[in-house]
Coordinates of C-alpha atoms and ligand atoms in Angstrom, one line a residue:
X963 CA 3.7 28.1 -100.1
X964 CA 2.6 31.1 -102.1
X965 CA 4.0 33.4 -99.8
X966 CA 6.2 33.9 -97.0
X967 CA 4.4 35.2 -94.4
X968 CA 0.4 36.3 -94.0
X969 CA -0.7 38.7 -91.7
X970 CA -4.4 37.5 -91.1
X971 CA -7.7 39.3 -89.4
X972 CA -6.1 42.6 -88.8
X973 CA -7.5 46.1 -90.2
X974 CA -5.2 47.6 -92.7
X975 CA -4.9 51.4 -93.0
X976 CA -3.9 52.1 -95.8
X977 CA -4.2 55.5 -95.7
X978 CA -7.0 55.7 -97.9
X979 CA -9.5 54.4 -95.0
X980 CA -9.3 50.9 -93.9
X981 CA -10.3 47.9 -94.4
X982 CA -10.7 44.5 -92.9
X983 CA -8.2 42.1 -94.6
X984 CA -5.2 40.1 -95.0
X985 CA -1.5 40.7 -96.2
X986 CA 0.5 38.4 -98.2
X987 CA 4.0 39.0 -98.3
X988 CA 6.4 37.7 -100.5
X989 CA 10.8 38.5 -101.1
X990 CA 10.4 40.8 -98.7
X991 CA 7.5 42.7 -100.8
X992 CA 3.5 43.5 -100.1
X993 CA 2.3 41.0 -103.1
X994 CA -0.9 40.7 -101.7
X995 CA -4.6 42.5 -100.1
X996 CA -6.9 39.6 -100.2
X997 CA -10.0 38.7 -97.9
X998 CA -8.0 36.0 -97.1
X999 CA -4.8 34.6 -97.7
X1000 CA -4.7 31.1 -97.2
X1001 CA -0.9 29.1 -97.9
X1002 CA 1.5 31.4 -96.7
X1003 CA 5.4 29.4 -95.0
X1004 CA 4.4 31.7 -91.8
X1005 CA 1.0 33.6 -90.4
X1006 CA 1.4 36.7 -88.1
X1007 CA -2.3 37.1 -86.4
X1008 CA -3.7 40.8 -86.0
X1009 CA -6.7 40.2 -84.7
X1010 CA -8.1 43.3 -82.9
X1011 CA -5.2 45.6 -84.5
X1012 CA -4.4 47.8 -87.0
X1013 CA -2.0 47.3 -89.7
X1014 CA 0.3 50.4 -90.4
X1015 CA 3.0 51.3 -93.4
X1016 CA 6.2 51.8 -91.0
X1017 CA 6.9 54.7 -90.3
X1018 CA 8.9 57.2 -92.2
X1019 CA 10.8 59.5 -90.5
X1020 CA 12.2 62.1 -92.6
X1021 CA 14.2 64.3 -90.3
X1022 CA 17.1 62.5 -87.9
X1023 CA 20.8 63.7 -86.4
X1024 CA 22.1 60.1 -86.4
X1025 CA 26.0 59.1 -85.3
X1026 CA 26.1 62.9 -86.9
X1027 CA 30.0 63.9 -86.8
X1028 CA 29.9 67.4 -85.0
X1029 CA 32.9 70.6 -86.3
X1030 CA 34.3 70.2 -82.8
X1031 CA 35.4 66.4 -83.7
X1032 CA 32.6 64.7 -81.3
X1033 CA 30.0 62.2 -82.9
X1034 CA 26.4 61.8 -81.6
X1035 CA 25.8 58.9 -78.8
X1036 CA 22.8 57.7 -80.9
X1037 CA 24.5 55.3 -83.8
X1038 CA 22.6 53.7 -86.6
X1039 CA 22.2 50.7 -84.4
X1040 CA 21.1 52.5 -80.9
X1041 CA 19.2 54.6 -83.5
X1042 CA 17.6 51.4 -85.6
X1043 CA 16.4 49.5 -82.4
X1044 CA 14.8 52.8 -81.0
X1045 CA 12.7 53.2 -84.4
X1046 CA 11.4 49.8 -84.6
X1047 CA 10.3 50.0 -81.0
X1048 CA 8.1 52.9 -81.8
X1049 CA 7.2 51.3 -85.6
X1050 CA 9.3 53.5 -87.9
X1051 CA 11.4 51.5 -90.6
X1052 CA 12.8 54.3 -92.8
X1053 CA 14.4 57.4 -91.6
X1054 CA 16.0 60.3 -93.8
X1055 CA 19.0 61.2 -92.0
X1056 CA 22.1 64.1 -92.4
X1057 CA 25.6 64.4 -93.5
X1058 CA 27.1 66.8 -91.9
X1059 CA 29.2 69.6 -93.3
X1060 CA 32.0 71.9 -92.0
X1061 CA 32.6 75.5 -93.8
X1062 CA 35.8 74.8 -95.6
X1063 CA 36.1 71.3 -96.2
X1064 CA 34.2 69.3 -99.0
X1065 CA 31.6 67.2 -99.0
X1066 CA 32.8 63.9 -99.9
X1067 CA 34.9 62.7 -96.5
X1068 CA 31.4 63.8 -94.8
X1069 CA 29.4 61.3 -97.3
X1070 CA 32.1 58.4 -96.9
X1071 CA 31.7 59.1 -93.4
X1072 CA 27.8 59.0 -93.3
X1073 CA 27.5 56.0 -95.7
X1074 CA 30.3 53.8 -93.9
X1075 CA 28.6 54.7 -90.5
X1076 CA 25.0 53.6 -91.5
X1077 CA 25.8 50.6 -94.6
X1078 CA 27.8 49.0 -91.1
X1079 CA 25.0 49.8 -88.5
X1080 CA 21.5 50.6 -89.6
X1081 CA 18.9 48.0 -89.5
X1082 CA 16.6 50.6 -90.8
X1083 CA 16.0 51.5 -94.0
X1084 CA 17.7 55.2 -94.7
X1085 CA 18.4 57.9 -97.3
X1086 CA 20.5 61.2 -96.7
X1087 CA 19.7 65.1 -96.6
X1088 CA 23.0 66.5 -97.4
X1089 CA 23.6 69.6 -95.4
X1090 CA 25.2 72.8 -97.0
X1091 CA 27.1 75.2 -94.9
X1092 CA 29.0 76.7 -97.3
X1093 CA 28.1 77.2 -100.7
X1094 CA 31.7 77.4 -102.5
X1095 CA 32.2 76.8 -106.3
X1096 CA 33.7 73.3 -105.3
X1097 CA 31.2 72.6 -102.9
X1098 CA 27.9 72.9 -105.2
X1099 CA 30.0 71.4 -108.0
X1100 CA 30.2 68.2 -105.8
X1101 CA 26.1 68.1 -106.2
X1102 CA 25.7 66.4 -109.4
X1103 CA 27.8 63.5 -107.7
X1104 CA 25.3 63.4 -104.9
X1105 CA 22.5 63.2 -107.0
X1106 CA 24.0 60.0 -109.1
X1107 CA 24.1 58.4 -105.8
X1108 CA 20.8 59.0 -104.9
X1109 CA 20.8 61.8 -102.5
X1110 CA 18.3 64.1 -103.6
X1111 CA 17.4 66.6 -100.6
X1112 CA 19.7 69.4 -99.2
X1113 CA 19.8 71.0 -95.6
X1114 CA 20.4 74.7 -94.8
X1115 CA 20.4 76.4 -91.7
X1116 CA 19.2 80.6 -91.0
X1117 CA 20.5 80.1 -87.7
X1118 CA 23.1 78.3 -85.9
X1119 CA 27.1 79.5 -85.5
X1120 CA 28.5 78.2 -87.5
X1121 CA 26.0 76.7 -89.7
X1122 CA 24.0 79.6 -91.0
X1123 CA 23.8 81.1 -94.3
X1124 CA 23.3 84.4 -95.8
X1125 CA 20.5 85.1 -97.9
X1126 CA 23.1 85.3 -100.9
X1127 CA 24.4 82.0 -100.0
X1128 CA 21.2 80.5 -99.3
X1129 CA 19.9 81.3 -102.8
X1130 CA 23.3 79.5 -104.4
X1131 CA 22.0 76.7 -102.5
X1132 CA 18.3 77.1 -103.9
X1133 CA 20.2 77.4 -107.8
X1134 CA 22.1 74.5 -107.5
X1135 CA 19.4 72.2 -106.2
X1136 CA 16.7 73.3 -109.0
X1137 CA 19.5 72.9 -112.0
X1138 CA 20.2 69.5 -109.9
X1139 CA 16.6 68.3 -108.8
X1140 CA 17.0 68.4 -105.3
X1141 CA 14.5 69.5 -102.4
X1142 CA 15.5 71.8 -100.1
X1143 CA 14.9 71.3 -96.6
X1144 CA 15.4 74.8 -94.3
X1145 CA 15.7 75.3 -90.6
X1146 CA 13.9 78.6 -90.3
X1147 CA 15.0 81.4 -87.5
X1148 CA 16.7 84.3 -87.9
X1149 CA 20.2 84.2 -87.0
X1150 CA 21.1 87.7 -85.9
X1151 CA 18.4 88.3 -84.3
X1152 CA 19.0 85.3 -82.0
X1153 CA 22.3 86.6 -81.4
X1154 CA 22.0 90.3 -80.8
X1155 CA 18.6 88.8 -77.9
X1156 CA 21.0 85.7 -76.2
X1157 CA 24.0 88.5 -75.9
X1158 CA 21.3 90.8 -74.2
X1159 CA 20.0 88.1 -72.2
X1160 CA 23.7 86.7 -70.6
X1161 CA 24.4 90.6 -70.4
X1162 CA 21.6 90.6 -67.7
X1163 CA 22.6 87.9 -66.2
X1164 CA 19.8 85.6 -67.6
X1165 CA 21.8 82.7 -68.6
X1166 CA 19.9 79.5 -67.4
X1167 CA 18.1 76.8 -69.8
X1168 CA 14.6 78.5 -69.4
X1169 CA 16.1 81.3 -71.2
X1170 CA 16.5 79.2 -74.3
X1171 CA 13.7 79.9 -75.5
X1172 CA 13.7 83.8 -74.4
X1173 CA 16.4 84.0 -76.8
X1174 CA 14.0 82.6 -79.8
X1175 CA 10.8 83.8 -79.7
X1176 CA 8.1 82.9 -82.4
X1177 CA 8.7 86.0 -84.7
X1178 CA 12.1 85.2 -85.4
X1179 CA 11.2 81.6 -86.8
X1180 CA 8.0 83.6 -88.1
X1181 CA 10.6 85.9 -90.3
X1182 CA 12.8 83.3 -91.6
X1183 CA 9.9 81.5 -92.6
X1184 CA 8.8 84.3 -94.8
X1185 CA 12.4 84.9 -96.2
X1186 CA 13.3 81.5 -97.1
X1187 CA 10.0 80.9 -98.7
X1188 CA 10.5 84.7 -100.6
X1189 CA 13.9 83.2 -101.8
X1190 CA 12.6 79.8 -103.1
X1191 CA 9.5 81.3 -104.5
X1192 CA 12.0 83.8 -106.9
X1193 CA 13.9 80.8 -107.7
X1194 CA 10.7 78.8 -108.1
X1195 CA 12.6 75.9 -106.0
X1196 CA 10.2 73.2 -103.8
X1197 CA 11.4 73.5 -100.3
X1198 CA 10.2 72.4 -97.1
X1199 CA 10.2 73.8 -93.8
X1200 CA 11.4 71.7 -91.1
X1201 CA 10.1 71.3 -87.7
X1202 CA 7.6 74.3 -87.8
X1203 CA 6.9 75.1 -83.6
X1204 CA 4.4 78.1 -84.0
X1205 CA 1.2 79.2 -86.1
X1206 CA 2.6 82.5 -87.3
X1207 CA 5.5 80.6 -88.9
X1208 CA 3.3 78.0 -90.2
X1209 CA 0.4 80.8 -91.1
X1210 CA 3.8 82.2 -93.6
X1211 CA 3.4 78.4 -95.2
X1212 CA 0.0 78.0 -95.6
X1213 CA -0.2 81.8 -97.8
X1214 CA 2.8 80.4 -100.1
X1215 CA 0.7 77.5 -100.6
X1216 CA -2.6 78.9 -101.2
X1217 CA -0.3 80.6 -104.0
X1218 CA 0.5 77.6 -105.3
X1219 CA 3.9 77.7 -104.1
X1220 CA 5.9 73.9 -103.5
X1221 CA 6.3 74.6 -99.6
X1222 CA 5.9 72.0 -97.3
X1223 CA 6.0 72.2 -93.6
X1224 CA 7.0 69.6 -90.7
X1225 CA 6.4 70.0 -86.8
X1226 CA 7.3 67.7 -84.3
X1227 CA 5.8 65.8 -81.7
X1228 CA 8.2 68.1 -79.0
X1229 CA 6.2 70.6 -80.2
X1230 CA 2.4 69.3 -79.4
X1231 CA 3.4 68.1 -76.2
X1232 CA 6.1 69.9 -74.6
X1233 CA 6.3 73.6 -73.8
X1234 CA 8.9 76.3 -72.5
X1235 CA 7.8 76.0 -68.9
X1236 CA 9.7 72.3 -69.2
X1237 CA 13.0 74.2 -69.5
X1238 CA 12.1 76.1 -66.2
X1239 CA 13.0 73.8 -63.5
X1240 CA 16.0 74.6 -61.3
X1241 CA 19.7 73.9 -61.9
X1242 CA 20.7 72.5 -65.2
X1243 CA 17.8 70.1 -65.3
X1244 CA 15.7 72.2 -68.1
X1245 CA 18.7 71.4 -70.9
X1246 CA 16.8 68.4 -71.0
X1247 CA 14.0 70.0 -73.1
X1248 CA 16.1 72.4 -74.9
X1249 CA 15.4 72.2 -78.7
X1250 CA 15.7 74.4 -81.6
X1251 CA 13.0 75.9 -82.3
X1252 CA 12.0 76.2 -78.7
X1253 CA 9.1 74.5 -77.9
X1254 CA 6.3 77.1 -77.1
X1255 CA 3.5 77.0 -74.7
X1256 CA -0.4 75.5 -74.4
X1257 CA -2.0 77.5 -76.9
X1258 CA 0.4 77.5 -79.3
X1259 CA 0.4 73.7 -79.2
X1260 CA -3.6 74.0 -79.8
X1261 CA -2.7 76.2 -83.0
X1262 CA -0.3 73.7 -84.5
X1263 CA -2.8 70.9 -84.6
X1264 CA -5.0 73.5 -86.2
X1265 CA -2.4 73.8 -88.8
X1266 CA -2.1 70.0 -88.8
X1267 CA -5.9 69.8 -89.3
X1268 CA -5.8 72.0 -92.5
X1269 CA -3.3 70.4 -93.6
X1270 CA -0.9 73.0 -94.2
X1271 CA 1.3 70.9 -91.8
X1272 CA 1.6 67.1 -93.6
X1273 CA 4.4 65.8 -92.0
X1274 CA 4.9 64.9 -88.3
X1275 CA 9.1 63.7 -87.9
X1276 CA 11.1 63.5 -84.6
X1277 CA 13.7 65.7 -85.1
X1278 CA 15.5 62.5 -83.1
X1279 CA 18.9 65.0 -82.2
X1280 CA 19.9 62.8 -78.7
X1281 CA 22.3 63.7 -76.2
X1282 CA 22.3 62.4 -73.0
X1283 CA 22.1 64.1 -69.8
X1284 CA 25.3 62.5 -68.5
X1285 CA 28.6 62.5 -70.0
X1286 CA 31.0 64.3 -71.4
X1287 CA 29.4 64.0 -75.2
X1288 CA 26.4 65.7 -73.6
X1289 CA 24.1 68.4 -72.4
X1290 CA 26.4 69.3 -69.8
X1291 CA 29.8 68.5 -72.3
X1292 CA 30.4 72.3 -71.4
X1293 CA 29.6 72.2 -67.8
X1294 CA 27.2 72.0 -65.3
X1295 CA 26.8 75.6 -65.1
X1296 CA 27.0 76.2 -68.6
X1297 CA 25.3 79.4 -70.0
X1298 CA 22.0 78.2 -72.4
X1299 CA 24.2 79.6 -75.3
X1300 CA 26.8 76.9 -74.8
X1301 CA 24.3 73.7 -74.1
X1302 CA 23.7 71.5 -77.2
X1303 CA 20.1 71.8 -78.8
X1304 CA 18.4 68.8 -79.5
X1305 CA 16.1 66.2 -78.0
X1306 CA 15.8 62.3 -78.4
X1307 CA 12.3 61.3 -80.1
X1308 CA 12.5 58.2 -82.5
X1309 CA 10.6 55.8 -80.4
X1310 CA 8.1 58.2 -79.0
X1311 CA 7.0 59.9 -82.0
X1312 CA 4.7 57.2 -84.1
X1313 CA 3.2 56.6 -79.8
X1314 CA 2.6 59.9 -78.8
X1315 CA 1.0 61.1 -82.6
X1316 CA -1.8 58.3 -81.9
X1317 CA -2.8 59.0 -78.9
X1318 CA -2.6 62.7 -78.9
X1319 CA -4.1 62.8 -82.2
X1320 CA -6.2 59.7 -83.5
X1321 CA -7.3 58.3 -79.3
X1322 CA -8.0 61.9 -78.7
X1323 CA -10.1 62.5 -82.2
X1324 CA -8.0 65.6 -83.2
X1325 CA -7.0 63.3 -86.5
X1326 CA -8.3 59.8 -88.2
X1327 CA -6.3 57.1 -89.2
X1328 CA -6.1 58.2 -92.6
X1329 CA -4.1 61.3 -91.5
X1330 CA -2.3 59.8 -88.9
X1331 CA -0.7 57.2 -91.6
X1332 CA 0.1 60.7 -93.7
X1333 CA 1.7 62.1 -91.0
X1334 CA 3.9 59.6 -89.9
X1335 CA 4.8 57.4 -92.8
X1336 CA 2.9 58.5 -96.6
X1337 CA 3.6 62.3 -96.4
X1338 CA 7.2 62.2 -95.9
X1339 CA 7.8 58.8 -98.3
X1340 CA 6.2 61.3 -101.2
X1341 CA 8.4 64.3 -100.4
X1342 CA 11.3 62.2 -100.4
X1343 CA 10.8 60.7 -103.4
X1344 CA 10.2 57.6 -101.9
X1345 CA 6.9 56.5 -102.3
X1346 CA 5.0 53.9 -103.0
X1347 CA 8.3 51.8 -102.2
X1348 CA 7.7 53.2 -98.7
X1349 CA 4.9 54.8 -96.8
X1350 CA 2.0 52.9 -98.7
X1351 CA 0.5 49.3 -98.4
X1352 CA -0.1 48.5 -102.0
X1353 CA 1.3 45.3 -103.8
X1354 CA 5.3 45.7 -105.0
X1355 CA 5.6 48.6 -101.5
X1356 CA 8.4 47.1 -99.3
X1357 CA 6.3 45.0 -96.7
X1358 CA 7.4 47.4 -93.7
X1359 CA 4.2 46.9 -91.9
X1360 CA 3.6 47.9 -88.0
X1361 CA 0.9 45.7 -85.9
X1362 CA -0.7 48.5 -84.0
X1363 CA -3.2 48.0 -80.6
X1364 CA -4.9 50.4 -80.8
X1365 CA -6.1 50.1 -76.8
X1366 CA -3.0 49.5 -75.2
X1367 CA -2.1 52.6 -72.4
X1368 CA 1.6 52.5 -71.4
X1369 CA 3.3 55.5 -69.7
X1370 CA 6.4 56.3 -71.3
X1371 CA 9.5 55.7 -69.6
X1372 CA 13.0 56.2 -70.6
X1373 CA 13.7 52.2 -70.6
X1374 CA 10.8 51.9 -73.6
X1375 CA 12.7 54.1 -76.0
X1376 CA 15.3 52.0 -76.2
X1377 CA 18.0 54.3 -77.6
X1378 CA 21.5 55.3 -76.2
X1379 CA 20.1 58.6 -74.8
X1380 CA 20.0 58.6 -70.9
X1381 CA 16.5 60.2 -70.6
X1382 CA 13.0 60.6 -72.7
X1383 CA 11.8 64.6 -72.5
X1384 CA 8.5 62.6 -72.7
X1385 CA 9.1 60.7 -69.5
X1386 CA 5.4 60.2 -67.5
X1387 CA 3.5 60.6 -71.0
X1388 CA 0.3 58.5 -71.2
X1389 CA -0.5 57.3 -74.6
X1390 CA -3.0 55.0 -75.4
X1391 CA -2.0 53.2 -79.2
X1392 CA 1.5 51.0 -79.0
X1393 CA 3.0 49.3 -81.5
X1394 CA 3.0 45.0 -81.1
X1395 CA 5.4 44.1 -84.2
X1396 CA 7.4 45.7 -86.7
X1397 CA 8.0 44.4 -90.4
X1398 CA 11.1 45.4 -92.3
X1399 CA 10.6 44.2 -96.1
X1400 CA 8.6 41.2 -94.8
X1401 CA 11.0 40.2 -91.8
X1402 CA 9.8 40.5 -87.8
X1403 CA 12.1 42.9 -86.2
X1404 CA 10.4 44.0 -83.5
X1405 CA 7.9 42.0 -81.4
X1406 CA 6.3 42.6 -78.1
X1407 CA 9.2 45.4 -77.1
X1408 CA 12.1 42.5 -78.2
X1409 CA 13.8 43.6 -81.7
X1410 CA 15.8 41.1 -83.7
X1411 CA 17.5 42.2 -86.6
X1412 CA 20.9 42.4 -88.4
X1413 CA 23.3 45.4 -88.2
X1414 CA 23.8 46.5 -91.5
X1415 CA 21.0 44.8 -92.8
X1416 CA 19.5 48.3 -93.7
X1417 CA 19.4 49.6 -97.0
X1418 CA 20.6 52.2 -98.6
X1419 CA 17.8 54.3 -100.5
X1420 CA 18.3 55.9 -103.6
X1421 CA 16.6 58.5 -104.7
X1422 CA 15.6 59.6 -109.0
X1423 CA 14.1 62.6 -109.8
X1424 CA 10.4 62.8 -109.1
X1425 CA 7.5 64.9 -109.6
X1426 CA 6.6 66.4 -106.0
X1427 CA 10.0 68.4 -106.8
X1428 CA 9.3 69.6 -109.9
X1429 CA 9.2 73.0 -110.2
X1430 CA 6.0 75.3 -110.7
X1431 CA 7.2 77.0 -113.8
X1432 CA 6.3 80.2 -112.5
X1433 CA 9.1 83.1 -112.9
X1434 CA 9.8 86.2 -112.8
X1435 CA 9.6 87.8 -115.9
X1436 CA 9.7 84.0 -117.3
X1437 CA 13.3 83.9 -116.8
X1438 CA 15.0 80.8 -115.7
X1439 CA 18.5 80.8 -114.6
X1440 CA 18.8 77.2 -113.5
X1441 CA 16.5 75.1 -115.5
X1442 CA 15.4 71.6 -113.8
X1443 CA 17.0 68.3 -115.1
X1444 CA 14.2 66.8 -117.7
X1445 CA 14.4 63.1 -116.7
Ligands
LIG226 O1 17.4 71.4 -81.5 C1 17.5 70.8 -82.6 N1 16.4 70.7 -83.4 N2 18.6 70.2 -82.9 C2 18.8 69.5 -84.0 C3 19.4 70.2 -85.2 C4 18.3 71.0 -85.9 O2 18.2 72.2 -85.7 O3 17.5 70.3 -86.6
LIG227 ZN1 28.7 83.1 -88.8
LIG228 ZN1 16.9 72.4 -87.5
LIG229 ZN1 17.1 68.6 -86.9

């Protein structure tokens, strides 16, 4: 046969509206959009649903090695399940870094854990917490390997960096062509308000997100996009919970700045108030940033709508409830300082960005596809391999009904987390099958598919990371690699 598989009579969003046709897939590649595709080995039928790209998610803590010698519950293969449940196929995910050590036994680390486990597709953000000669000379071998996109933290003991050290970082990734990807609140002011607040005696998880208000993910906003604008370095803002942060990103861009921001489903759906339920209960919903309240999530699908926000990622940082690796690894009657931040979102986030958004009309399909899969693919220098349904794109397709209402339940996700902070959520939109390069791994909620049968994906330099040109005074002191 011609091809390996056809999917037949399903309506393929491309992202650039959609249209009623069929897919031929050959060595594990789209090779073609016909009206119909007759001789194909195998025939998937999508009658009455949507055919997706697979979902890109560009920002997820998996089997992440932690300074205090513990490694996240979620591996590459809890992790790879999880994501083609909820029809993501790629993920951009971290290696970890620990002030004084170098980077490589982190990347041997990283690469052994997910070239053994992952059944997804991945590519690395390197993280940076300490900007050393030796460490941003270890850069250049980063970038031969493909890893193109560095991670620095404003806050976080005892991750965050100075403003001196966070402009090394934004030198060595423009004289390397790398993206920079920035956690934006403010460190001292989170740690002058959470002393205040366990001074008084206000120490329960509610009070997370006392201790983090929206100006001081507002202000870092502004400084790290002040910093990358004098360096003339693309960065992009990660997990963006409030309007007056993201109001910081659309100025720089109507400037012409490279800034990019991301938000998070936790942060259209889920609000402080979760975190105020009694006993230890509320570290459930205890991220960084904190998610905010009603109106707030209103004003970040306004900045979704504009565009100013283009990517949608989990943020997929699990620990479960139980344990000793988790929320309550420092007791049950652990202060909020002293309970890990981060929430489990992998197989909820494609779900709950279709219904919220496309079933409820705030978005179309063209935007949703964006959001979940395109935006972050181009970012990360990765389209049209991924995020795009276009012949030679990797044939990681999702079947998508469009109908179907399920309420979520932990036992959907499917990860190694003990509990969903989206537990009781109605979504209308679910996912039926998921293609990796032209293979079935997931079908009706069963996934089949090879550990270690993800790849590795490198990354050259590209254009969205190009610089502006535009410096102060014309003077350059790190010029970007010419390809
Ligand atoms: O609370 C969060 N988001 N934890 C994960 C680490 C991070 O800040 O992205
Ligand atoms: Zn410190
Ligand atoms: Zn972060
Ligand atoms: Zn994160």
């Amino acid at each position: 046969a011609t091809y390996d598989l056809a999917i037949r009579g399903g309506t393929v969003a491309t992202g650039q509206g959609a249209i009623r046709c069929d897919i031929g897939i050959r060595d594990g590649r789209i090779a073609a959009l016909a009206e119909s595709i007759p001789e194909a080995a195998r025939v998937l039928d999508a009658t009455g649903l949507l055919v997706i790209p697979g979902g890109v998610d560009s920002h997820c803590h998996i089997a992440q090695a932690e300074a205090n010698g513990t490694r996240h519950e979620e591996s590459f293969a809890t992790a790879s399940h999880s994501a083609f449940l909820g029809g993501t196929t790629s993920v951009v995910t971290f290696i970890p870094h620990v002030k004084g050590s170098a980077l490589a036994p982190h990347v041997a680390d990283a690469e052994a854990q997910a070239s053994r486990e992952s059944m997804m597709d991945y590519a690395f953000h390197q993280i940076i917490a300490d900007p050393t000669e030796a460490v941003l000379a270890e850069i250049p071998g980063l970038v031969a390997k493909g890893i193109r996109s560095l991670k620095v933290f404003l806050t976080y003991e005892p991750l965050h960096l100075s403003d001196g050290e966070f402009l090394k970082v934004l030198l060595a990734a423009r004289r390397n062509g790398c993206l920079v990807t920035v956690h934006c609140e403010n460190f001292d002011a989170i740690s002058w308000r959470t002393q205040a607040l366990l001074d008084a005696g206000l120490t329960a998880p509610k009070y997370h997100a006392w201790s983090r208000p929206p100006v001081v993910e507002r202000e870092a906003t502004h400084r790290a996009i002040a910093l990358a604008e004098l360096v003339d370095q693309p960065i992009q803002v990660f997990h963006v919970s409030c309007a007056e942060a993201a109001e910081e990103i659309a100025r720089a861009q109507a400037r012409g700045l490279k800034v990019w921001g991301e938000t998070c489903p936790q942060y259209l759906t889920l609000t402080a108030a979760d975190m105020d339920r009694p006993g230890f209960e509320g570290a459930k919903w205890m991220c960084s940033p904190s998610p905010r309240d009603a109106a707030e999530q209103g004003r970040i699908w306004e900045m979704i709508q504009r565009g100013t926000l283009g990517v949608v990622s989990s943020d997929h940082c699990g620990f479960s409830y139980e344990g000793e690796a988790g929320k309550a690894m420092n007791g049950r009657d652990a202060v909020f300082r002293d309970i890990p931040n981060g929430i489990p979102g992998l197989a909820a986030r494609m779900p709950i960005l279709f219904s919220e958004g496309v079933a409820k009309g705030r978005i179309g399909l063209d935007e949703f596809v964006a959001l979940t899969s395109a935006n972050a693919a181009r970012l990360m220098g990765l389209y049209p391999r991924k995020g795009a349904i276009l012949p030679g794109s990797d044939a990681d397709l999702v079947l998508w009904d469009p109908t179907r209402t399920q309420t979520l339940t932990n036992a959907m996700m499917g990860h190694a987390i003990d509990y969903t902070p989206f537990e009781g959520l109605e979504v209308t939109g679910w996912p039926v099958a998921t293609l990796r390069r032209g293979e079935i791994v997931m079908q009706d909620g069963k996934v089949q598919a090879e550990p270690g049968s993800g790849r590795f994906l490198p990354r050259g330099l590209y254009d969205y990371i190009r610089p502006t040109g535009r410096l102060a005074n014309g003077f350059d002191a790190a010029p970007w690699p010419v390809a």
